[in-house]
Amino acid sequence: MYKMLFQLFYVIVGLLCGYLMIHWLPPVTPFHFTHFITELIFNPLRSFLAMACFLIGFLANAAVIRTIMAGIVLWLRRKQVRWGEWLISCCGMSGSFYWLFQAEAKLTVLFFIFSFIYGMISLDFYRSHSYKRSL
């Protein structure tokens, strides 16, 4: 029960941070490098908040992606999967990225790539195994 609430919390945090990051960064369509850098330099608070939201959001989304991938691997290995947690993660992540993609496609793709790579790196398939240490 608590794991499902944590997954829902991670989805909401990822969505909120992604939205705030997109809102606080300068527009990237059409992309003008000088305008983008100038906006970042002359609005340091917005730039810092956007970077902080990017970091927090992609970490939250990476945790959800890790849960989704771990559930898929457990299902393929024919082990027990927490279906409620997995369903909340899948539906929340797909809805979150769809809504963010409608707001700003380029930044959402970048956000998703970072989240996906970090989520895959942080997978631990051997967590459930217990090894005996010989001393």
CSV table of N, CA and C in Angstrom, one decimal:
chain,number,residue,atom,x,y,z
A,1,MET,N,0.8,-1.2,0.0
A,1,MET,CA,0.0,0.0,0.0
A,1,MET,C,0.9,1.3,0.0
A,2,TYR,N,1.9,1.3,0.9
A,2,TYR,CA,2.7,2.5,0.9
A,2,TYR,C,3.6,2.6,-0.3
A,3,LYS,N,4.0,1.5,-0.9
A,3,LYS,CA,4.8,1.6,-2.1
A,3,LYS,C,4.0,2.2,-3.3
A,4,MET,N,2.7,1.9,-3.3
A,4,MET,CA,1.8,2.5,-4.3
A,4,MET,C,1.7,4.0,-4.1
A,5,LEU,N,1.6,4.4,-2.9
A,5,LEU,CA,1.5,5.9,-2.6
A,5,LEU,C,2.8,6.6,-2.9
A,6,PHE,N,3.9,5.9,-2.6
A,6,PHE,CA,5.2,6.5,-3.0
A,6,PHE,C,5.3,6.6,-4.5
A,7,GLN,N,4.9,5.6,-5.3
A,7,GLN,CA,4.9,5.7,-6.7
A,7,GLN,C,4.0,6.8,-7.2
A,8,LEU,N,2.9,7.0,-6.7
A,8,LEU,CA,2.0,8.1,-7.0
A,8,LEU,C,2.6,9.4,-6.7
A,9,PHE,N,3.3,9.5,-5.6
A,9,PHE,CA,4.0,10.7,-5.2
A,9,PHE,C,5.1,11.0,-6.1
A,10,TYR,N,5.9,10.0,-6.5
A,10,TYR,CA,7.0,10.2,-7.5
A,10,TYR,C,6.4,10.7,-8.9
A,11,VAL,N,5.3,10.2,-9.3
A,11,VAL,CA,4.7,10.6,-10.6
A,11,VAL,C,4.3,12.1,-10.5
A,12,ILE,N,3.6,12.4,-9.4
A,12,ILE,CA,3.2,13.8,-9.2
A,12,ILE,C,4.3,14.8,-9.1
A,13,VAL,N,5.4,14.4,-8.4
A,13,VAL,CA,6.6,15.3,-8.3
A,13,VAL,C,7.2,15.4,-9.6
A,14,GLY,N,7.4,14.3,-10.4
A,14,GLY,CA,8.0,14.3,-11.7
A,14,GLY,C,7.2,15.2,-12.7
A,15,LEU,N,5.9,15.1,-12.6
A,15,LEU,CA,5.0,15.9,-13.5
A,15,LEU,C,5.1,17.4,-13.1
A,16,LEU,N,5.0,17.7,-11.8
A,16,LEU,CA,5.1,19.1,-11.4
A,16,LEU,C,6.4,19.7,-11.7
A,17,CYS,N,7.5,19.0,-11.4
A,17,CYS,CA,8.8,19.5,-11.7
A,17,CYS,C,9.1,19.7,-13.1
A,18,GLY,N,8.6,18.8,-14.0
A,18,GLY,CA,8.7,18.9,-15.4
A,18,GLY,C,8.0,20.1,-15.9
A,19,TYR,N,6.8,20.3,-15.4
A,19,TYR,CA,6.0,21.5,-15.9
A,19,TYR,C,6.7,22.8,-15.5
A,20,LEU,N,7.2,22.8,-14.2
A,20,LEU,CA,7.8,24.1,-13.8
A,20,LEU,C,9.1,24.3,-14.5
A,21,MET,N,9.9,23.2,-14.8
A,21,MET,CA,11.1,23.4,-15.6
A,21,MET,C,10.8,23.9,-17.0
A,22,ILE,N,9.7,23.4,-17.7
A,22,ILE,CA,9.4,23.9,-19.0
A,22,ILE,C,8.9,25.3,-18.9
A,23,HIS,N,8.2,25.6,-17.9
A,23,HIS,CA,7.6,27.0,-17.7
A,23,HIS,C,8.7,28.0,-17.4
A,24,TRP,N,9.8,27.6,-16.6
A,24,TRP,CA,10.8,28.6,-16.2
A,24,TRP,C,11.9,28.7,-17.2
A,25,LEU,N,12.2,27.7,-18.1
A,25,LEU,CA,13.2,27.9,-19.1
A,25,LEU,C,12.8,28.8,-20.2
A,26,PRO,N,13.7,29.5,-20.9
A,26,PRO,CA,13.3,30.3,-22.0
A,26,PRO,C,12.8,29.4,-23.1
A,27,PRO,N,12.0,30.0,-24.0
A,27,PRO,CA,11.4,29.2,-25.1
A,27,PRO,C,12.5,28.6,-26.0
A,28,VAL,N,12.3,27.4,-26.4
A,28,VAL,CA,13.2,26.7,-27.3
A,28,VAL,C,12.7,26.5,-28.7
A,29,THR,N,11.5,27.0,-29.0
A,29,THR,CA,10.9,26.9,-30.3
A,29,THR,C,10.6,28.3,-30.8
A,30,PRO,N,11.2,28.9,-31.7
A,30,PRO,CA,12.4,28.6,-32.5
A,30,PRO,C,13.6,28.8,-31.6
A,31,PHE,N,14.6,28.0,-31.7
A,31,PHE,CA,15.8,28.1,-30.9
A,31,PHE,C,16.8,29.0,-31.4
A,32,HIS,N,17.1,30.0,-30.6
A,32,HIS,CA,18.2,31.0,-30.9
A,32,HIS,C,19.1,30.9,-29.7
A,33,PHE,N,20.3,30.5,-30.0
A,33,PHE,CA,21.3,30.2,-28.9
A,33,PHE,C,21.6,31.5,-28.1
A,34,THR,N,21.8,32.6,-28.8
A,34,THR,CA,22.1,33.8,-28.1
A,34,THR,C,20.9,34.3,-27.2
A,35,HIS,N,19.7,34.1,-27.6
A,35,HIS,CA,18.5,34.5,-26.8
A,35,HIS,C,18.4,33.5,-25.6
A,36,PHE,N,18.6,32.3,-25.9
A,36,PHE,CA,18.5,31.3,-24.8
A,36,PHE,C,19.6,31.5,-23.7
A,37,ILE,N,20.8,31.8,-24.1
A,37,ILE,CA,21.9,32.0,-23.1
A,37,ILE,C,21.7,33.3,-22.4
A,38,THR,N,21.2,34.4,-23.1
A,38,THR,CA,21.0,35.7,-22.5
A,38,THR,C,19.9,35.6,-21.4
A,39,GLU,N,18.8,34.8,-21.8
A,39,GLU,CA,17.7,34.7,-20.8
A,39,GLU,C,18.2,33.9,-19.6
A,40,LEU,N,19.0,32.9,-19.8
A,40,LEU,CA,19.6,32.1,-18.6
A,40,LEU,C,20.4,33.0,-17.7
A,41,ILE,N,21.2,33.9,-18.3
A,41,ILE,CA,22.2,34.7,-17.6
A,41,ILE,C,21.4,35.9,-16.9
A,42,PHE,N,20.5,36.5,-17.5
A,42,PHE,CA,19.8,37.7,-17.0
A,42,PHE,C,18.7,37.3,-16.0
A,43,ASN,N,18.3,36.1,-16.0
A,43,ASN,CA,17.3,35.6,-15.0
A,43,ASN,C,17.9,34.5,-14.2
A,44,PRO,N,18.8,34.8,-13.3
A,44,PRO,CA,19.5,33.7,-12.6
A,44,PRO,C,18.6,32.9,-11.6
A,45,LEU,N,17.6,33.5,-11.0
A,45,LEU,CA,16.7,32.8,-10.1
A,45,LEU,C,15.9,31.8,-10.9
A,46,ARG,N,15.3,32.2,-12.0
A,46,ARG,CA,14.5,31.3,-12.8
A,46,ARG,C,15.3,30.2,-13.4
A,47,SER,N,16.6,30.5,-13.8
A,47,SER,CA,17.4,29.5,-14.3
A,47,SER,C,17.8,28.5,-13.3
A,48,PHE,N,18.1,28.9,-12.0
A,48,PHE,CA,18.4,28.0,-11.0
A,48,PHE,C,17.2,27.2,-10.6
A,49,LEU,N,16.1,27.8,-10.5
A,49,LEU,CA,14.9,27.0,-10.2
A,49,LEU,C,14.5,26.0,-11.2
A,50,ALA,N,14.7,26.4,-12.5
A,50,ALA,CA,14.5,25.4,-13.6
A,50,ALA,C,15.4,24.3,-13.5
A,51,MET,N,16.7,24.5,-13.2
A,51,MET,CA,17.7,23.4,-13.1
A,51,MET,C,17.4,22.5,-12.0
A,52,ALA,N,17.0,23.1,-10.8
A,52,ALA,CA,16.6,22.4,-9.6
A,52,ALA,C,15.4,21.5,-9.9
A,53,CYS,N,14.4,22.0,-10.6
A,53,CYS,CA,13.2,21.2,-11.0
A,53,CYS,C,13.6,20.1,-11.9
A,54,PHE,N,14.5,20.4,-12.9
A,54,PHE,CA,15.0,19.4,-13.8
A,54,PHE,C,15.6,18.2,-13.0
A,55,LEU,N,16.5,18.5,-12.1
A,55,LEU,CA,17.2,17.5,-11.3
A,55,LEU,C,16.2,16.7,-10.5
A,56,ILE,N,15.4,17.4,-9.7
A,56,ILE,CA,14.4,16.7,-8.9
A,56,ILE,C,13.4,15.9,-9.7
A,57,GLY,N,12.9,16.4,-10.8
A,57,GLY,CA,12.0,15.8,-11.6
A,57,GLY,C,12.5,14.5,-12.3
A,58,PHE,N,13.8,14.6,-12.8
A,58,PHE,CA,14.3,13.5,-13.5
A,58,PHE,C,14.7,12.4,-12.5
A,59,LEU,N,15.0,12.7,-11.3
A,59,LEU,CA,15.2,11.7,-10.3
A,59,LEU,C,13.9,11.0,-9.9
A,60,ALA,N,12.9,11.8,-9.8
A,60,ALA,CA,11.6,11.2,-9.4
A,60,ALA,C,11.1,10.3,-10.6
A,61,ASN,N,11.2,10.7,-11.8
A,61,ASN,CA,10.8,9.9,-12.9
A,61,ASN,C,11.7,8.7,-13.1
A,62,ALA,N,12.9,8.8,-12.8
A,62,ALA,CA,13.8,7.7,-12.9
A,62,ALA,C,13.4,6.6,-11.9
A,63,ALA,N,13.0,7.0,-10.7
A,63,ALA,CA,12.5,6.0,-9.7
A,63,ALA,C,11.3,5.3,-10.3
A,64,VAL,N,10.4,6.0,-10.9
A,64,VAL,CA,9.2,5.4,-11.5
A,64,VAL,C,9.6,4.4,-12.7
A,65,ILE,N,10.5,4.9,-13.5
A,65,ILE,CA,10.9,4.1,-14.6
A,65,ILE,C,11.6,2.8,-14.1
A,66,ARG,N,12.4,2.9,-13.0
A,66,ARG,CA,13.0,1.8,-12.4
A,66,ARG,C,12.0,0.8,-12.0
A,67,THR,N,10.9,1.2,-11.4
A,67,THR,CA,9.8,0.3,-10.9
A,67,THR,C,9.2,-0.4,-12.1
A,68,ILE,N,9.0,0.4,-13.2
A,68,ILE,CA,8.3,-0.2,-14.4
A,68,ILE,C,9.2,-1.3,-14.9
A,69,MET,N,10.5,-1.0,-15.1
A,69,MET,CA,11.4,-2.0,-15.7
A,69,MET,C,11.7,-3.2,-14.8
A,70,ALA,N,11.7,-2.9,-13.5
A,70,ALA,CA,11.9,-4.1,-12.5
A,70,ALA,C,10.6,-5.0,-12.6
A,71,GLY,N,9.5,-4.4,-12.7
A,71,GLY,CA,8.2,-5.2,-12.8
A,71,GLY,C,8.2,-6.0,-14.1
A,72,ILE,N,8.7,-5.4,-15.2
A,72,ILE,CA,8.8,-6.2,-16.5
A,72,ILE,C,9.7,-7.4,-16.3
A,73,VAL,N,10.9,-7.1,-15.7
A,73,VAL,CA,11.9,-8.2,-15.6
A,73,VAL,C,11.4,-9.3,-14.7
A,74,LEU,N,10.7,-8.9,-13.6
A,74,LEU,CA,10.1,-9.9,-12.7
A,74,LEU,C,9.0,-10.7,-13.4
A,75,TRP,N,8.2,-10.0,-14.2
A,75,TRP,CA,7.2,-10.8,-14.9
A,75,TRP,C,7.8,-11.7,-15.9
A,76,LEU,N,8.9,-11.3,-16.6
A,76,LEU,CA,9.5,-12.2,-17.5
A,76,LEU,C,10.2,-13.4,-16.8
A,77,ARG,N,10.7,-13.2,-15.6
A,77,ARG,CA,11.3,-14.3,-14.9
A,77,ARG,C,10.2,-15.1,-14.1
A,78,ARG,N,9.0,-14.8,-14.3
A,78,ARG,CA,7.8,-15.5,-13.7
A,78,ARG,C,7.9,-15.4,-12.2
A,79,LYS,N,8.2,-14.2,-11.7
A,79,LYS,CA,8.2,-14.0,-10.2
A,79,LYS,C,7.0,-13.1,-9.9
A,80,GLN,N,6.8,-12.9,-8.6
A,80,GLN,CA,5.7,-12.1,-8.2
A,80,GLN,C,5.9,-10.6,-8.5
A,81,VAL,N,4.9,-10.0,-9.1
A,81,VAL,CA,4.9,-8.6,-9.5
A,81,VAL,C,3.8,-7.9,-8.7
A,82,ARG,N,4.1,-6.7,-8.2
A,82,ARG,CA,3.1,-5.9,-7.5
A,82,ARG,C,2.4,-5.1,-8.6
A,83,TRP,N,1.2,-5.7,-9.0
A,83,TRP,CA,0.5,-5.1,-10.1
A,83,TRP,C,-0.1,-3.8,-9.9
A,84,GLY,N,-0.5,-3.5,-8.7
A,84,GLY,CA,-1.1,-2.1,-8.4
A,84,GLY,C,0.0,-1.0,-8.6
A,85,GLU,N,1.2,-1.3,-8.0
A,85,GLU,CA,2.3,-0.4,-8.0
A,85,GLU,C,2.7,-0.2,-9.5
A,86,TRP,N,2.8,-1.3,-10.2
A,86,TRP,CA,3.3,-1.3,-11.6
A,86,TRP,C,2.3,-0.5,-12.5
A,87,LEU,N,1.0,-0.8,-12.2
A,87,LEU,CA,-0.1,-0.1,-13.0
A,87,LEU,C,-0.1,1.4,-12.8
A,88,ILE,N,0.1,1.8,-11.5
A,88,ILE,CA,0.1,3.2,-11.2
A,88,ILE,C,1.3,3.9,-11.9
A,89,SER,N,2.5,3.2,-11.8
A,89,SER,CA,3.7,3.7,-12.4
A,89,SER,C,3.5,3.9,-13.9
A,90,CYS,N,3.0,2.8,-14.6
A,90,CYS,CA,2.9,2.9,-16.1
A,90,CYS,C,1.9,4.0,-16.5
A,91,CYS,N,0.7,4.0,-15.9
A,91,CYS,CA,-0.3,5.0,-16.3
A,91,CYS,C,0.1,6.4,-16.0
A,92,GLY,N,0.7,6.5,-14.8
A,92,GLY,CA,1.2,7.9,-14.4
A,92,GLY,C,2.3,8.4,-15.2
A,93,MET,N,3.2,7.5,-15.6
A,93,MET,CA,4.4,8.0,-16.4
A,93,MET,C,3.9,8.3,-17.8
A,94,SER,N,3.1,7.4,-18.4
A,94,SER,CA,2.7,7.7,-19.8
A,94,SER,C,1.8,9.0,-19.8
A,95,GLY,N,0.9,9.2,-18.9
A,95,GLY,CA,0.1,10.4,-18.8
A,95,GLY,C,0.9,11.6,-18.6
A,96,SER,N,1.9,11.5,-17.7
A,96,SER,CA,2.8,12.6,-17.4
A,96,SER,C,3.6,13.1,-18.6
A,97,PHE,N,4.2,12.1,-19.3
A,97,PHE,CA,5.0,12.5,-20.4
A,97,PHE,C,4.1,12.9,-21.6
A,98,TYR,N,2.9,12.4,-21.7
A,98,TYR,CA,2.1,12.9,-22.8
A,98,TYR,C,1.7,14.3,-22.5
A,99,TRP,N,1.3,14.7,-21.3
A,99,TRP,CA,0.9,16.0,-21.0
A,99,TRP,C,2.1,17.0,-21.1
A,100,LEU,N,3.3,16.6,-20.7
A,100,LEU,CA,4.5,17.5,-20.8
A,100,LEU,C,4.9,17.6,-22.3
A,101,PHE,N,4.7,16.5,-23.1
A,101,PHE,CA,5.0,16.6,-24.5
A,101,PHE,C,4.1,17.6,-25.2
A,102,GLN,N,2.9,17.7,-24.8
A,102,GLN,CA,2.0,18.7,-25.4
A,102,GLN,C,2.4,20.1,-25.1
A,103,ALA,N,3.0,20.3,-23.9
A,103,ALA,CA,3.5,21.6,-23.5
A,103,ALA,C,4.7,22.1,-24.3
A,104,GLU,N,5.7,21.2,-24.3
A,104,GLU,CA,7.0,21.5,-25.0
A,104,GLU,C,7.7,20.2,-25.3
A,105,ALA,N,7.7,19.9,-26.6
A,105,ALA,CA,8.2,18.6,-27.1
A,105,ALA,C,9.7,18.4,-26.9
A,106,LYS,N,10.5,19.3,-27.2
A,106,LYS,CA,12.0,19.2,-27.2
A,106,LYS,C,12.5,19.0,-25.7
A,107,LEU,N,12.0,19.8,-24.8
A,107,LEU,CA,12.4,19.7,-23.5
A,107,LEU,C,11.9,18.4,-22.8
A,108,THR,N,10.7,18.0,-23.2
A,108,THR,CA,10.2,16.8,-22.6
A,108,THR,C,11.0,15.6,-23.1
A,109,VAL,N,11.4,15.6,-24.4
A,109,VAL,CA,12.2,14.5,-24.9
A,109,VAL,C,13.5,14.4,-24.1
A,110,LEU,N,14.1,15.6,-23.9
A,110,LEU,CA,15.4,15.6,-23.1
A,110,LEU,C,15.2,15.2,-21.7
A,111,PHE,N,14.1,15.6,-21.1
A,111,PHE,CA,13.7,15.2,-19.7
A,111,PHE,C,13.5,13.7,-19.7
A,112,PHE,N,12.8,13.1,-20.6
A,112,PHE,CA,12.6,11.7,-20.7
A,112,PHE,C,13.9,10.9,-20.9
A,113,ILE,N,14.7,11.3,-21.8
A,113,ILE,CA,16.0,10.6,-22.0
A,113,ILE,C,16.8,10.6,-20.8
A,114,PHE,N,17.0,11.7,-20.1
A,114,PHE,CA,17.8,11.7,-18.8
A,114,PHE,C,17.1,10.8,-17.8
A,115,SER,N,15.8,10.8,-17.6
A,115,SER,CA,15.1,10.0,-16.7
A,115,SER,C,15.3,8.5,-17.0
A,116,PHE,N,15.1,8.2,-18.3
A,116,PHE,CA,15.2,6.8,-18.7
A,116,PHE,C,16.6,6.2,-18.5
A,117,ILE,N,17.6,7.0,-18.9
A,117,ILE,CA,19.0,6.5,-18.7
A,117,ILE,C,19.3,6.3,-17.3
A,118,TYR,N,19.0,7.3,-16.4
A,118,TYR,CA,19.3,7.1,-15.0
A,118,TYR,C,18.5,6.0,-14.4
A,119,GLY,N,17.2,5.9,-14.8
A,119,GLY,CA,16.4,4.8,-14.3
A,119,GLY,C,17.0,3.4,-14.6
A,120,MET,N,17.5,3.3,-15.8
A,120,MET,CA,18.1,2.0,-16.2
A,120,MET,C,19.4,1.7,-15.6
A,121,ILE,N,20.2,2.8,-15.3
A,121,ILE,CA,21.5,2.6,-14.6
A,121,ILE,C,21.2,2.2,-13.2
A,122,SER,N,20.2,2.7,-12.6
A,122,SER,CA,20.0,2.5,-11.2
A,122,SER,C,19.2,1.1,-10.9
A,123,LEU,N,18.9,0.4,-11.9
A,123,LEU,CA,18.3,-0.9,-11.7
A,123,LEU,C,19.2,-1.9,-11.0
A,124,ASP,N,18.7,-2.6,-10.0
A,124,ASP,CA,19.5,-3.6,-9.3
A,124,ASP,C,18.8,-4.9,-9.3
A,125,PHE,N,19.2,-5.8,-10.2
A,125,PHE,CA,18.5,-7.1,-10.4
A,125,PHE,C,18.9,-8.1,-9.3
A,126,TYR,N,20.0,-7.9,-8.6
A,126,TYR,CA,20.5,-8.8,-7.7
A,126,TYR,C,20.2,-8.4,-6.2
A,127,ARG,N,19.3,-7.4,-6.1
A,127,ARG,CA,18.9,-7.0,-4.8
A,127,ARG,C,18.2,-8.1,-4.0
A,128,SER,N,17.4,-8.9,-4.7
A,128,SER,CA,16.6,-9.9,-4.0
A,128,SER,C,17.4,-11.1,-3.6
A,129,HIS,N,18.6,-11.3,-4.2
A,129,HIS,CA,19.4,-12.4,-3.9
A,129,HIS,C,20.2,-12.2,-2.6
A,130,SER,N,20.4,-13.2,-1.9
A,130,SER,CA,21.2,-13.1,-0.7
A,130,SER,C,22.4,-14.0,-0.9
A,131,TYR,N,23.5,-13.4,-0.7
A,131,TYR,CA,24.8,-14.2,-0.8
A,131,TYR,C,25.4,-14.4,0.5
A,132,LYS,N,25.9,-15.6,0.7
A,132,LYS,CA,26.6,-15.9,1.9
A,132,LYS,C,28.0,-15.5,1.8
A,133,ARG,N,28.4,-14.8,2.8
A,133,ARG,CA,29.8,-14.3,2.9
A,133,ARG,C,30.7,-15.3,3.6
A,134,SER,N,31.7,-15.7,3.0
A,134,SER,CA,32.6,-16.7,3.7
A,134,SER,C,33.7,-15.9,4.4
A,135,LEU,N,33.9,-16.0,5.6
A,135,LEU,CA,34.9,-15.2,6.3
A,135,LEU,C,36.0,-16.1,6.7
